[in-house]
PDB file of C-alpha atoms in Angstrom:
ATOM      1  CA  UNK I   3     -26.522 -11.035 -12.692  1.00  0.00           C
ATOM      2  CA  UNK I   4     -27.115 -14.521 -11.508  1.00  0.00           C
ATOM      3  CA  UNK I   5     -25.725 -15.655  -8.401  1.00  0.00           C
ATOM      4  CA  UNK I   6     -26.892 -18.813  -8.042  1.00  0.00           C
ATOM      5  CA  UNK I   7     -22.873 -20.711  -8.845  1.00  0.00           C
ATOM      6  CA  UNK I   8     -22.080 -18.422  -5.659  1.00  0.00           C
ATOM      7  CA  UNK I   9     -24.399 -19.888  -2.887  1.00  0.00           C
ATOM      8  CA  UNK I  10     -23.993 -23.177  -1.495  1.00  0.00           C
ATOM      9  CA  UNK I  11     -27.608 -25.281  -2.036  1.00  0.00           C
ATOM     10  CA  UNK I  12     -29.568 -26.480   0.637  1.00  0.00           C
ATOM     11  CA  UNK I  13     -29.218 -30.646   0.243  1.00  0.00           C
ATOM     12  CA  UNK I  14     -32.132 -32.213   1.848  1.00  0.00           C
ATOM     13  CA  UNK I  15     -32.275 -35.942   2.286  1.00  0.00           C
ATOM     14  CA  UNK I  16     -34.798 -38.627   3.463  1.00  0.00           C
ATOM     15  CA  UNK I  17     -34.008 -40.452   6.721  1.00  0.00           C
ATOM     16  CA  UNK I  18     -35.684 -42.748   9.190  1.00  0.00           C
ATOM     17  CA  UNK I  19     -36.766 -42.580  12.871  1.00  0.00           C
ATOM     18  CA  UNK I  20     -38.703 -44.807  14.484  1.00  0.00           C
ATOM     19  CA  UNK I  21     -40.978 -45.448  11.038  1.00  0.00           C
ATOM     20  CA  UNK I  22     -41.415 -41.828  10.079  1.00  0.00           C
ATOM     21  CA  UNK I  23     -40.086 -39.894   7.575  1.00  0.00           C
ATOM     22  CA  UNK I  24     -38.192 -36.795   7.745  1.00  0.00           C
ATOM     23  CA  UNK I  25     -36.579 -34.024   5.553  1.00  0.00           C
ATOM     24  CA  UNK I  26     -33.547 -32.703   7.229  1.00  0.00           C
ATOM     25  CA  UNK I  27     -30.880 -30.248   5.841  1.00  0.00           C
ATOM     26  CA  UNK I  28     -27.296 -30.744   6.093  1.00  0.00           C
ATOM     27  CA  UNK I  29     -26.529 -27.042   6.361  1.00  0.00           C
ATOM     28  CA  UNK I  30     -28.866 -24.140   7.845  1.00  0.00           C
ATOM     29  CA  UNK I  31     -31.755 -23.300   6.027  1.00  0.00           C
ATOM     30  CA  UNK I  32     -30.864 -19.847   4.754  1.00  0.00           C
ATOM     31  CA  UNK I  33     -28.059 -19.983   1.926  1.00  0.00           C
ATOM     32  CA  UNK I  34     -24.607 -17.865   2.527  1.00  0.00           C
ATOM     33  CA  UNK I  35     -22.284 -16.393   0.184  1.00  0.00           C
ATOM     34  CA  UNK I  36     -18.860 -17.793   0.426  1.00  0.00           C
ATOM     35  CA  UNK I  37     -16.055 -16.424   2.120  1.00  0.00           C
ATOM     36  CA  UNK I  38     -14.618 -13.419   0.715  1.00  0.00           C
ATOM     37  CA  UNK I  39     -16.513 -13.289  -2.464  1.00  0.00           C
ATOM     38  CA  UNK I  40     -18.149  -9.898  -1.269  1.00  0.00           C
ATOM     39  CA  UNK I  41     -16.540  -6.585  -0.293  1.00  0.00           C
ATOM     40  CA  UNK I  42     -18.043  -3.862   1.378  1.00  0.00           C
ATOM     41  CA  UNK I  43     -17.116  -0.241   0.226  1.00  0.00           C
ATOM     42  CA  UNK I  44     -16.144   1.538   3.346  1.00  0.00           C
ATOM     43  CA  UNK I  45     -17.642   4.790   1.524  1.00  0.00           C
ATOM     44  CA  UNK I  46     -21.014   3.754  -0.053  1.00  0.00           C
ATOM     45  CA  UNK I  47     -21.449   0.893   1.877  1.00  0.00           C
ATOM     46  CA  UNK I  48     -22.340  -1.234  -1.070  1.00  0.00           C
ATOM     47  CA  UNK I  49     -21.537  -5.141  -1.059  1.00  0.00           C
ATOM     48  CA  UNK I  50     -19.143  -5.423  -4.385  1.00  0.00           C
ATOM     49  CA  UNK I  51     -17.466  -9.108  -6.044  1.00  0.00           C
ATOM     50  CA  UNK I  52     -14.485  -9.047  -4.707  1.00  0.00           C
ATOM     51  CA  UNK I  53     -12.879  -9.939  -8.081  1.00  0.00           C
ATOM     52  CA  UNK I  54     -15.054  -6.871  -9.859  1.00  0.00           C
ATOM     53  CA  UNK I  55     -12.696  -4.590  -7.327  1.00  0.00           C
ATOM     54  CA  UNK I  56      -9.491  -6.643  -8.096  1.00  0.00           C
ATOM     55  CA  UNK I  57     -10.078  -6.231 -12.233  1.00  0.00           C
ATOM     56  CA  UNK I  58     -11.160  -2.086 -11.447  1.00  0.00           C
ATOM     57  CA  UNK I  59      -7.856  -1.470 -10.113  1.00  0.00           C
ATOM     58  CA  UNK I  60      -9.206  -2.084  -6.897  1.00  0.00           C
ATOM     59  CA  UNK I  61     -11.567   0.773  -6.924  1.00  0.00           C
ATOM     60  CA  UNK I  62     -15.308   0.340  -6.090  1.00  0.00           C
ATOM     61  CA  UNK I  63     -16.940   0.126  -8.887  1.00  0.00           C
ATOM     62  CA  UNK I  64     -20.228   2.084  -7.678  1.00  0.00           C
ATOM     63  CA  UNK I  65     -18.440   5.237  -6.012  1.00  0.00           C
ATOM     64  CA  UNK I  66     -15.263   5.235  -7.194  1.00  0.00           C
ATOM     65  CA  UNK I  67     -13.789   5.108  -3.614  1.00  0.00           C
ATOM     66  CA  UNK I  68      -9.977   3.551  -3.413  1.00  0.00           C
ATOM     67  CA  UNK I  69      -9.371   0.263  -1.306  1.00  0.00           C
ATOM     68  CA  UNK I  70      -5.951   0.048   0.289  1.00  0.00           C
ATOM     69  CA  UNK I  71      -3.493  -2.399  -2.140  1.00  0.00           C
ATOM     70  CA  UNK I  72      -1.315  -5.156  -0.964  1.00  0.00           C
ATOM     71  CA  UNK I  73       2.122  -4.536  -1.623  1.00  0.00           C
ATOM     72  CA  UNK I  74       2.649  -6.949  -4.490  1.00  0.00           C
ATOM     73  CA  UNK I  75      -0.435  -6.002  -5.843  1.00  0.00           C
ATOM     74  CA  UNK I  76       0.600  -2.930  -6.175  1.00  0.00           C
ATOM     75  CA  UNK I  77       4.190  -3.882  -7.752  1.00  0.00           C
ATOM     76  CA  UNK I  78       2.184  -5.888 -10.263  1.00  0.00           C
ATOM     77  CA  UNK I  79       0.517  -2.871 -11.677  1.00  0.00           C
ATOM     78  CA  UNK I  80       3.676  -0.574 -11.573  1.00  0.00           C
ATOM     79  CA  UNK I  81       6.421  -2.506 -12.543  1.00  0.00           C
ATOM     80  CA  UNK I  82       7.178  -4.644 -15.937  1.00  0.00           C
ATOM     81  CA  UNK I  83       6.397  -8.131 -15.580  1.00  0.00           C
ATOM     82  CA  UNK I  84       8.861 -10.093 -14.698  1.00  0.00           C
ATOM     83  CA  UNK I  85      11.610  -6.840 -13.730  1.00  0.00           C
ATOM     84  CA  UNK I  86      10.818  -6.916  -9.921  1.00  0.00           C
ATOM     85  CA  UNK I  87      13.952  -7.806  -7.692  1.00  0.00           C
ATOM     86  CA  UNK I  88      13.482  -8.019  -4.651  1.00  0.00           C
ATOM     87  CA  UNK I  89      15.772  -6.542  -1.704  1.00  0.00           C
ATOM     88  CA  UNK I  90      16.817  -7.106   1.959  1.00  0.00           C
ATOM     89  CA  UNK I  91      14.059 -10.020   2.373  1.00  0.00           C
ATOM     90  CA  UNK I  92      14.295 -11.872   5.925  1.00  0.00           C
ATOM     91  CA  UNK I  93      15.079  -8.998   8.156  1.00  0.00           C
ATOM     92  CA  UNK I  94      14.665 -10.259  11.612  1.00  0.00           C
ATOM     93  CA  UNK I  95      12.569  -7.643  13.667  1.00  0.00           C
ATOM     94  CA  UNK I  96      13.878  -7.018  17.333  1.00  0.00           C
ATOM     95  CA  UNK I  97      12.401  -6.401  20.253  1.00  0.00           C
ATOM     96  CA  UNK I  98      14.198  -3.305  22.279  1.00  0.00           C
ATOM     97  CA  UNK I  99      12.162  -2.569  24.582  1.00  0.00           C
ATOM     98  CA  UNK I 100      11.535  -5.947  25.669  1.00  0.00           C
ATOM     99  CA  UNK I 101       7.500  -4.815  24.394  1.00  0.00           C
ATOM    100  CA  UNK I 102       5.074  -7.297  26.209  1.00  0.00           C
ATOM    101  CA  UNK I 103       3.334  -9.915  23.194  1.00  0.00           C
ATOM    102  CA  UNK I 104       5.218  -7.710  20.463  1.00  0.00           C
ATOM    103  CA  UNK I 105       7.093 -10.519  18.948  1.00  0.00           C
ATOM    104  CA  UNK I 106       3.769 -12.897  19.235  1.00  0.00           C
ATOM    105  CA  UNK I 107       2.309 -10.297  17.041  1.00  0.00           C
ATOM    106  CA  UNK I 108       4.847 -10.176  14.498  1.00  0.00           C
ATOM    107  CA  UNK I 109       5.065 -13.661  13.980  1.00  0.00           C
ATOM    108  CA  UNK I 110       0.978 -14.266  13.682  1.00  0.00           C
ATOM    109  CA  UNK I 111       1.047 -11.642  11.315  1.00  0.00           C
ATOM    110  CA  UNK I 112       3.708 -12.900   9.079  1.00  0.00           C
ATOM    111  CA  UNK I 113       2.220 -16.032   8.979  1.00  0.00           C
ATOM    112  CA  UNK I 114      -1.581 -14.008   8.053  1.00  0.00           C
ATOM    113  CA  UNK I 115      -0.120 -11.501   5.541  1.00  0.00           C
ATOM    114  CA  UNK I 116       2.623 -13.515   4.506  1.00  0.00           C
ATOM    115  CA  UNK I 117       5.201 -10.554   4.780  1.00  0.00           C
ATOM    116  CA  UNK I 118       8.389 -10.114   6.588  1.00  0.00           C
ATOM    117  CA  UNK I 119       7.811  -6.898   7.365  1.00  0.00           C
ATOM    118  CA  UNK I 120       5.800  -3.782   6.482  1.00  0.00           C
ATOM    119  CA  UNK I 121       7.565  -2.333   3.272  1.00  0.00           C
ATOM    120  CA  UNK I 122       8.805  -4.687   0.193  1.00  0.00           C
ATOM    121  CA  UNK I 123      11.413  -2.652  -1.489  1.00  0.00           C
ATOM    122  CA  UNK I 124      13.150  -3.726  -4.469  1.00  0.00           C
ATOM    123  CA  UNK I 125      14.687  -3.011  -8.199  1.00  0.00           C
ATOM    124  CA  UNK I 126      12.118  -3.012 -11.582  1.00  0.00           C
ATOM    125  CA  UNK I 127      11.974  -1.459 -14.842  1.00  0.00           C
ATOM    126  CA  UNK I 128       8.272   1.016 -15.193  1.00  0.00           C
ATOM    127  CA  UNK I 129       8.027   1.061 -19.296  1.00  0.00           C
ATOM    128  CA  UNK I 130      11.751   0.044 -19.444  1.00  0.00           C
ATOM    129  CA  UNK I 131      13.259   2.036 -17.141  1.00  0.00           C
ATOM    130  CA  UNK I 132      15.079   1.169 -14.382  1.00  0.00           C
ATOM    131  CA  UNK I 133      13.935   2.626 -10.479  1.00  0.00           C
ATOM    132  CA  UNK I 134      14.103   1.600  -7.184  1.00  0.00           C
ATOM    133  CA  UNK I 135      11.175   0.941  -6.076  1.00  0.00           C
ATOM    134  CA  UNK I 136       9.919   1.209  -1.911  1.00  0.00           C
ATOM    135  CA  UNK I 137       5.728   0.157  -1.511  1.00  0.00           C
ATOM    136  CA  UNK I 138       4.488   0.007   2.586  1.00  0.00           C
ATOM    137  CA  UNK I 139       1.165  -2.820   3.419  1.00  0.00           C
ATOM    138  CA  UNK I 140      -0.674  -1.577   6.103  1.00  0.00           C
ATOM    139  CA  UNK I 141      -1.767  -5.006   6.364  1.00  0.00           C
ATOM    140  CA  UNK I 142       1.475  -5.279   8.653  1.00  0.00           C
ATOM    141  CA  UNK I 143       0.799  -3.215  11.944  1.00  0.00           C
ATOM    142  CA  UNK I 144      -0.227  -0.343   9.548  1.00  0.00           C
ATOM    143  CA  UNK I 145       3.169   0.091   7.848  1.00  0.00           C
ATOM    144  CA  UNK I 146       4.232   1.520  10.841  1.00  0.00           C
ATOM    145  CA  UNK I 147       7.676   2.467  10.719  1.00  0.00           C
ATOM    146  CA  UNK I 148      10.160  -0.082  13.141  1.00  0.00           C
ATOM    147  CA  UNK I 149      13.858  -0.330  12.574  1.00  0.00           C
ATOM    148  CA  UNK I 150      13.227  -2.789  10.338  1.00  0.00           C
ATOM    149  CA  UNK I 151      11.134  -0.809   8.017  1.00  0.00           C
ATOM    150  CA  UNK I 152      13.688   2.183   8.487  1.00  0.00           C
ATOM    151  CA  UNK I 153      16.595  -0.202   7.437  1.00  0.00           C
ATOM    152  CA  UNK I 154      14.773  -1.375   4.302  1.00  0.00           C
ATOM    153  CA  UNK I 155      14.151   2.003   3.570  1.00  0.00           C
ATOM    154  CA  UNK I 156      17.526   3.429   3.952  1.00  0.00           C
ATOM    155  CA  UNK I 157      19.477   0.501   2.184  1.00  0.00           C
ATOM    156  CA  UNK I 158      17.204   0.835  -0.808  1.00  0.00           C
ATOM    157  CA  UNK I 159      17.618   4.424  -0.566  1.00  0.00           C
ATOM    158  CA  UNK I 160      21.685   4.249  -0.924  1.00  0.00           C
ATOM    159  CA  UNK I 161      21.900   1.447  -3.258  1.00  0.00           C
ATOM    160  CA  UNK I 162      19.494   3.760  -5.839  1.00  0.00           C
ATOM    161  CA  UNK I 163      22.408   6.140  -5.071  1.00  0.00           C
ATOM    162  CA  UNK I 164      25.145   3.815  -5.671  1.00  0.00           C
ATOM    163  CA  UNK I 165      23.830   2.722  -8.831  1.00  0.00           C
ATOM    164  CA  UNK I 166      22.221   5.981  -9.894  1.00  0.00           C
ATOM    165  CA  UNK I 167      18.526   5.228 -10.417  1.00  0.00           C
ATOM    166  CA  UNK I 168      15.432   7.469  -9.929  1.00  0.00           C
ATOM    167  CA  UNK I 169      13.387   5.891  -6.288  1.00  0.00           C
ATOM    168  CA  UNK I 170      10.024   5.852  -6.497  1.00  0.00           C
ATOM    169  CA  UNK I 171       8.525   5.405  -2.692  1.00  0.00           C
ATOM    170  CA  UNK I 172       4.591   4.479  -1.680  1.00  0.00           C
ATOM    171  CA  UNK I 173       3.802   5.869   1.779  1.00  0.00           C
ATOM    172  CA  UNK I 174       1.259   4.563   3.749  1.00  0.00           C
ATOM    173  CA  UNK I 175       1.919   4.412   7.003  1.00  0.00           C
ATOM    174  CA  UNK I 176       0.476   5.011  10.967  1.00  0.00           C
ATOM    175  CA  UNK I 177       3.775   6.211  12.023  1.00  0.00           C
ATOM    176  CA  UNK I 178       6.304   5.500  14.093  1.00  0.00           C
ATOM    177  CA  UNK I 179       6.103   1.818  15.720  1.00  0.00           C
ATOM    178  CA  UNK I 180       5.834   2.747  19.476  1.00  0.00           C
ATOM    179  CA  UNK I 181       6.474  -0.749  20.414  1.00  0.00           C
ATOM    180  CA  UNK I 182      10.274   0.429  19.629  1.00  0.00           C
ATOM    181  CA  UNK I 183      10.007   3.220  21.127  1.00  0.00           C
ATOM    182  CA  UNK I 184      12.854   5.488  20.253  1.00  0.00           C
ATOM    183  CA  UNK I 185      14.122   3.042  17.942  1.00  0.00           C
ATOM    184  CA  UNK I 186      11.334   3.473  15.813  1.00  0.00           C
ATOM    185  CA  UNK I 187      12.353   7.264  16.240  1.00  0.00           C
ATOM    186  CA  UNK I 188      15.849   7.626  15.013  1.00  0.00           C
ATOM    187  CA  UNK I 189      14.681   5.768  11.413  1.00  0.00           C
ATOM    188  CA  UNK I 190      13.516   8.846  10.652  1.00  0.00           C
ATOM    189  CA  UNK I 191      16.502  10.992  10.792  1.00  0.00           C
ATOM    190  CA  UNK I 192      18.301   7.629   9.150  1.00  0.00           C
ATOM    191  CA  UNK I 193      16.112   7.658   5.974  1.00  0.00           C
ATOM    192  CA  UNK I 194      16.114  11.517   5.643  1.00  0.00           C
ATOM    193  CA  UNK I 195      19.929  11.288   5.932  1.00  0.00           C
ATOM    194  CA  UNK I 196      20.105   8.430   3.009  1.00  0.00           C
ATOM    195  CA  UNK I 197      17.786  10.482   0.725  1.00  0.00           C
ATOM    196  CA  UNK I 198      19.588  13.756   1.284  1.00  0.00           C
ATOM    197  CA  UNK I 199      22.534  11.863   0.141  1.00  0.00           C
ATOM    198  CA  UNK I 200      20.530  10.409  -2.904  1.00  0.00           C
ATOM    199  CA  UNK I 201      19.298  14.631  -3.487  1.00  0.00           C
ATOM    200  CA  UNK I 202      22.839  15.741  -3.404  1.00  0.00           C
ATOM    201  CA  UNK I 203      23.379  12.703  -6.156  1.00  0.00           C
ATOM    202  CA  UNK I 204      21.456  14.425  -8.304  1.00  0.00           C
ATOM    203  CA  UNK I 205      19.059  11.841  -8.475  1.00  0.00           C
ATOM    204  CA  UNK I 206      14.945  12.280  -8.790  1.00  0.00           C
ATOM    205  CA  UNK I 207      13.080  11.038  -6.134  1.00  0.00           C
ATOM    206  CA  UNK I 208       8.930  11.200  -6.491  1.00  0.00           C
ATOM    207  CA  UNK I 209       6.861  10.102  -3.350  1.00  0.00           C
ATOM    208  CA  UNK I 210       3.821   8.723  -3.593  1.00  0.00           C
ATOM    209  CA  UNK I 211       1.223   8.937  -0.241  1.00  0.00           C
ATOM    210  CA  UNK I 212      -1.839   6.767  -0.186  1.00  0.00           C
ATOM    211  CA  UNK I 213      -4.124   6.382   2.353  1.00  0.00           C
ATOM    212  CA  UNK I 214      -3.162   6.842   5.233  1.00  0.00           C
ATOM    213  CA  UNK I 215       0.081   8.812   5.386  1.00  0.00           C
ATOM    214  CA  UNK I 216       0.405   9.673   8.939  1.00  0.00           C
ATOM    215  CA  UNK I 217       2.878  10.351  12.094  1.00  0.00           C
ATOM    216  CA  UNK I 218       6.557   9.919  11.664  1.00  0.00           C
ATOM    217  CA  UNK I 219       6.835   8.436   8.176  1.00  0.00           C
ATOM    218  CA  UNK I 220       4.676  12.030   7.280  1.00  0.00           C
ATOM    219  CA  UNK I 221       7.487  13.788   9.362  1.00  0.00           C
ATOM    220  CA  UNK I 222      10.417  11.930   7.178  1.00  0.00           C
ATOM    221  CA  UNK I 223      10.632  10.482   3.918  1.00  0.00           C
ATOM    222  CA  UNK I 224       7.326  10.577   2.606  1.00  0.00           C
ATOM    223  CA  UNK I 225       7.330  14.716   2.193  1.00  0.00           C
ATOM    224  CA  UNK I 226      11.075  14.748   1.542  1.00  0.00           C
ATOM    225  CA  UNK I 227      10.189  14.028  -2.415  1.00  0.00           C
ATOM    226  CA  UNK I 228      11.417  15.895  -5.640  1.00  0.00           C
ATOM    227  CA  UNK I 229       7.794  15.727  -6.786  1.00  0.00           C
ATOM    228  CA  UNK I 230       5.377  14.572  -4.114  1.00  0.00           C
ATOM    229  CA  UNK I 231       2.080  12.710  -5.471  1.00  0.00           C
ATOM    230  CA  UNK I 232      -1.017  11.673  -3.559  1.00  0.00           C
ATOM    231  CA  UNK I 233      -4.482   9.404  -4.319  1.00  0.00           C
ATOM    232  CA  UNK I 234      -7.447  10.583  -4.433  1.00  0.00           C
ATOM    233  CA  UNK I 235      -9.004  11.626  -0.955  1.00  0.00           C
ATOM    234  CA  UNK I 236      -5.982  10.155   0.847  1.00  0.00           C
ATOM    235  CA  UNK I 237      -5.652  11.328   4.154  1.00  0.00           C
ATOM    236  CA  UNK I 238      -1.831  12.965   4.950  1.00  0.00           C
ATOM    237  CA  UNK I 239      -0.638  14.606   7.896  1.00  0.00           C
ATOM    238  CA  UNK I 240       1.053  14.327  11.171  1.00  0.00           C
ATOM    239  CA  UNK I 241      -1.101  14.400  13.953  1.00  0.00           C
ATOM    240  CA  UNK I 242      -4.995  13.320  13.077  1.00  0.00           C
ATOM    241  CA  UNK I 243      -7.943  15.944  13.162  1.00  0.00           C
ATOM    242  CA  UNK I 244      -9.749  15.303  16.307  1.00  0.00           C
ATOM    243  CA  UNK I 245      -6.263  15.608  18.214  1.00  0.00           C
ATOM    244  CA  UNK I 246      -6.227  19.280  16.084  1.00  0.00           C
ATOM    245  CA  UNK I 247      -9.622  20.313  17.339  1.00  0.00           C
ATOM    246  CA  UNK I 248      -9.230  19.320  20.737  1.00  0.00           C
ATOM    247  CA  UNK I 249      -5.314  21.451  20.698  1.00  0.00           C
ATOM    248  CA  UNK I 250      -7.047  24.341  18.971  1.00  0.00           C
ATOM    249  CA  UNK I 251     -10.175  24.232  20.253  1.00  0.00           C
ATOM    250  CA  UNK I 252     -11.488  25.519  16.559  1.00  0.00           C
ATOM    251  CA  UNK I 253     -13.398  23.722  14.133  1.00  0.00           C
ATOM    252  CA  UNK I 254     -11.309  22.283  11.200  1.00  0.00           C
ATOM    253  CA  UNK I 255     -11.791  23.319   7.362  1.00  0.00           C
ATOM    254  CA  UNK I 256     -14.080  20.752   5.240  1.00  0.00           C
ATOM    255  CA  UNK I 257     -11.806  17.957   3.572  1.00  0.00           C
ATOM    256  CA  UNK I 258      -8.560  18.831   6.044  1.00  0.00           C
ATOM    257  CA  UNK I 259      -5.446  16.592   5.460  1.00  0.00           C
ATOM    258  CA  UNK I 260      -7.267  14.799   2.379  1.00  0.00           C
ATOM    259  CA  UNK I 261      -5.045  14.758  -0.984  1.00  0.00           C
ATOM    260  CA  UNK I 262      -6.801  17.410  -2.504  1.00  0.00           C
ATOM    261  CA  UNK I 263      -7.159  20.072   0.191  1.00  0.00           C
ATOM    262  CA  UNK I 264      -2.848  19.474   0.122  1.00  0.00           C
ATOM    263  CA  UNK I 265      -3.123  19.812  -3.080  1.00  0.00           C
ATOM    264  CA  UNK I 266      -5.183  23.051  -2.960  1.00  0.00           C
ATOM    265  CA  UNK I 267      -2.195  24.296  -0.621  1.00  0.00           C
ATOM    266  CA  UNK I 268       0.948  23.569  -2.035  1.00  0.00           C
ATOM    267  CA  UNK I 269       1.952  20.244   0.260  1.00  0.00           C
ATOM    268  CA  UNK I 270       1.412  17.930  -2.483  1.00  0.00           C
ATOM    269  CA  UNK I 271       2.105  18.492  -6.324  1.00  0.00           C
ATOM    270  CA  UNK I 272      -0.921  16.728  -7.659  1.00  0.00           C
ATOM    271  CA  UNK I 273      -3.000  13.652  -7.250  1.00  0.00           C
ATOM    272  CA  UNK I 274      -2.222  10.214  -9.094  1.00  0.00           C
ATOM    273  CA  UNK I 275      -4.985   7.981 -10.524  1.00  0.00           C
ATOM    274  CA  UNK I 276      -4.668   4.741  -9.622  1.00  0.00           C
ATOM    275  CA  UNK I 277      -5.233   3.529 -13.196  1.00  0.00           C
ATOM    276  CA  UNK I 278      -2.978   5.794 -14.742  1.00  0.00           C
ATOM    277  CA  UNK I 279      -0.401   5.428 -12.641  1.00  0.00           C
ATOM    278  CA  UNK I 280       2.458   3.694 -14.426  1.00  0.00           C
ATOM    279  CA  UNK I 281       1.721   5.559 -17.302  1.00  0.00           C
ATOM    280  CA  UNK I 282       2.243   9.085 -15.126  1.00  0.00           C
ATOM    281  CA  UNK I 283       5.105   8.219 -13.033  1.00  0.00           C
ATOM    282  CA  UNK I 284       7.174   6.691 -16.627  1.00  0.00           C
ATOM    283  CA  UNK I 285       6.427   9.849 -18.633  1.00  0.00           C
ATOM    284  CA  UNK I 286       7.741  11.731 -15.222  1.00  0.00           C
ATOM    285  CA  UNK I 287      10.994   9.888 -15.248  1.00  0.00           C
ATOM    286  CA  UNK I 288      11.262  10.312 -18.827  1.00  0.00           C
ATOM    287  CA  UNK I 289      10.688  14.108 -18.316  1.00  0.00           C
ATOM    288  CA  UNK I 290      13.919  13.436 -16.283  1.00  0.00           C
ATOM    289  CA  UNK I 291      15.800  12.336 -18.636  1.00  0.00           C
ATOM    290  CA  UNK I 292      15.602   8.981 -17.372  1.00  0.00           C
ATOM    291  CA  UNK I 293      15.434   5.830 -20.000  1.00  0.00           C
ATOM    292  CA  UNK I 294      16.699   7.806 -22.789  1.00  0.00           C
ATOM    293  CA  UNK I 295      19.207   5.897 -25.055  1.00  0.00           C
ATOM    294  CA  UNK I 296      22.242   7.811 -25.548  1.00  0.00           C
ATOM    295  CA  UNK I 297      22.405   8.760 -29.708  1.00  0.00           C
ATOM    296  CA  UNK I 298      25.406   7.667 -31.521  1.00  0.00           C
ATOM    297  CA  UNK I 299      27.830  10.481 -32.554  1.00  0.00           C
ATOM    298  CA  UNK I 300      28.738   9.630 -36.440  1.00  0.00           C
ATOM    299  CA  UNK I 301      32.613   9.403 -36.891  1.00  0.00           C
ATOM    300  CA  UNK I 302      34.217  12.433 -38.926  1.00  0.00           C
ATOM    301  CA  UNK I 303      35.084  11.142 -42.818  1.00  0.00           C
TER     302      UNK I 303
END
């Protein structure tokens, strides 16, 4: 692979100082690789094109370890181009507590990330048929779940009922927000409220838990799912395994609260390939009678 186009040159021009002549460099003698042109695989270590990982589903391509997805980016490859509507933009977040440089962090990271908040949540056709659709960015205080979040959450969660549709919801999440303290508490018992509602609707509901599906949002919605799905090696669970060990004061089991140990023991249905994704979750809906076009009855002669 050549990489020349990707490293600025080293420029050296001719200039005069008291009669002699000099080579200088306008930049430091030992060429660098442009901002954000490299990733480094958090598993193997090994320096990837950033654009490599964005065409591979953004997998690495040398170990087959799964970066975490921007929100949209993640919409993109699930949803029909063009379907996505989005809901309940602009939330203003609150500050209950009166939380010391909380509100300084919010608004530095919506202006980095670009978000409102940690979850987009929205309406959007997968093959042609119609879901509600929830994703969390951890870029945003780790998806942690504030009362915005929770609101999103729930109001996407009744309107699916209202209207009927399947909901299709990607965890990934640190938890509660403790900079709302209880707050952040009582969205838990709001969205499992909303989607018992949407359950006794008779409407499917299939969560999806990436990496990491932790804390509170573990405790609430994101194990509350008809069919519950996981990446591979995700890690899922409440509390995090050296808290464990030090409570029990035992050694935990090789591969604890990954996606395929929960797998192995009944908390989560199967895994989900990244690439395959749309392709799984449509066929599931369809397996739900979900998209099917209702067949004309021919009239009696």
């Amino acid at each position: 692979m050549k990489l020349e186009r990707y490293f600025k040159k080293t420029i050296l021009k001719t200039v005069r100082d008291d009669e002699e002549v000099k080579e200088t460099s306008n930049i430091s003698e030992r060429p660098e690789a442009p901002q954000g042109i490299l990733k480094k695989c958090n598993a193997c270590k090994a320096a990837i094109f950033t654009e490599d990982v964005k065409k591979n589903y953004y997998i690495c391509p040398k170990c087959g370890n799964y970066f975490r997805m921007h929100a949209y980016r993640r919409i993109e490859l699930l949803a029909d181009e063009g379907t996505f509507e989005e809901w309940d933009c602009g939330m203003e977040i609150s500050n209950p507590l009166k939380f010391k440089g909380y509100p300084e962090k919010v608004a530095a990271l919506k202006e980095k990330t670009g978000l409102d908040e940690a979850v987009i949540t929205g309406r959007a056709k997968i093959n042609g048929i119609d879901v509600v659709l929830g994703v969390c960015d951890g870029r945003f205080m780790m998806a942690s779940m504030g009362e915005v979040v929770g609101e999103k959450i729930t109001c996407a969660v009744e309107r699916a009922t209202d209207l009927g549709l399947p909901l299709i919801l990607f965890a990934c999440s640190g938890g509660a927000r403790m900079q709302e303290g209880i707050v952040s508490l009582m969205q838990m018992a709001k969205t499992s409220a909303a989607l018992k509602r949407h359950s006794e609707a008779g409407l499917l509901y299939i969560s999806v838990l990436t990496d990491p599906t932790t804390g509170g949002v573990t405790a609430s919605w994101a194990m509350l799912g008809d069919i519950i799905l996981a990446e591979p090696h995700a890690l899922i669970g409440f509390a995090g395994p050296r808290v464990i060990e030090q409570t029990i004061g035992q050694k935990l089991p090789k591969g604890f609260q990954r996606a395929e140990f929960l797998v192995e023991h009944g908390f989560v249905d199967a895994i989900l390939e990244r690439e395959t994704s749309k392709a799984v979750l449509s066929e599931i809906l369809s397996m739900h009678g979900y998209g099917r076009k209702e067949e004309s009855v021919p009239e009696k002669e």
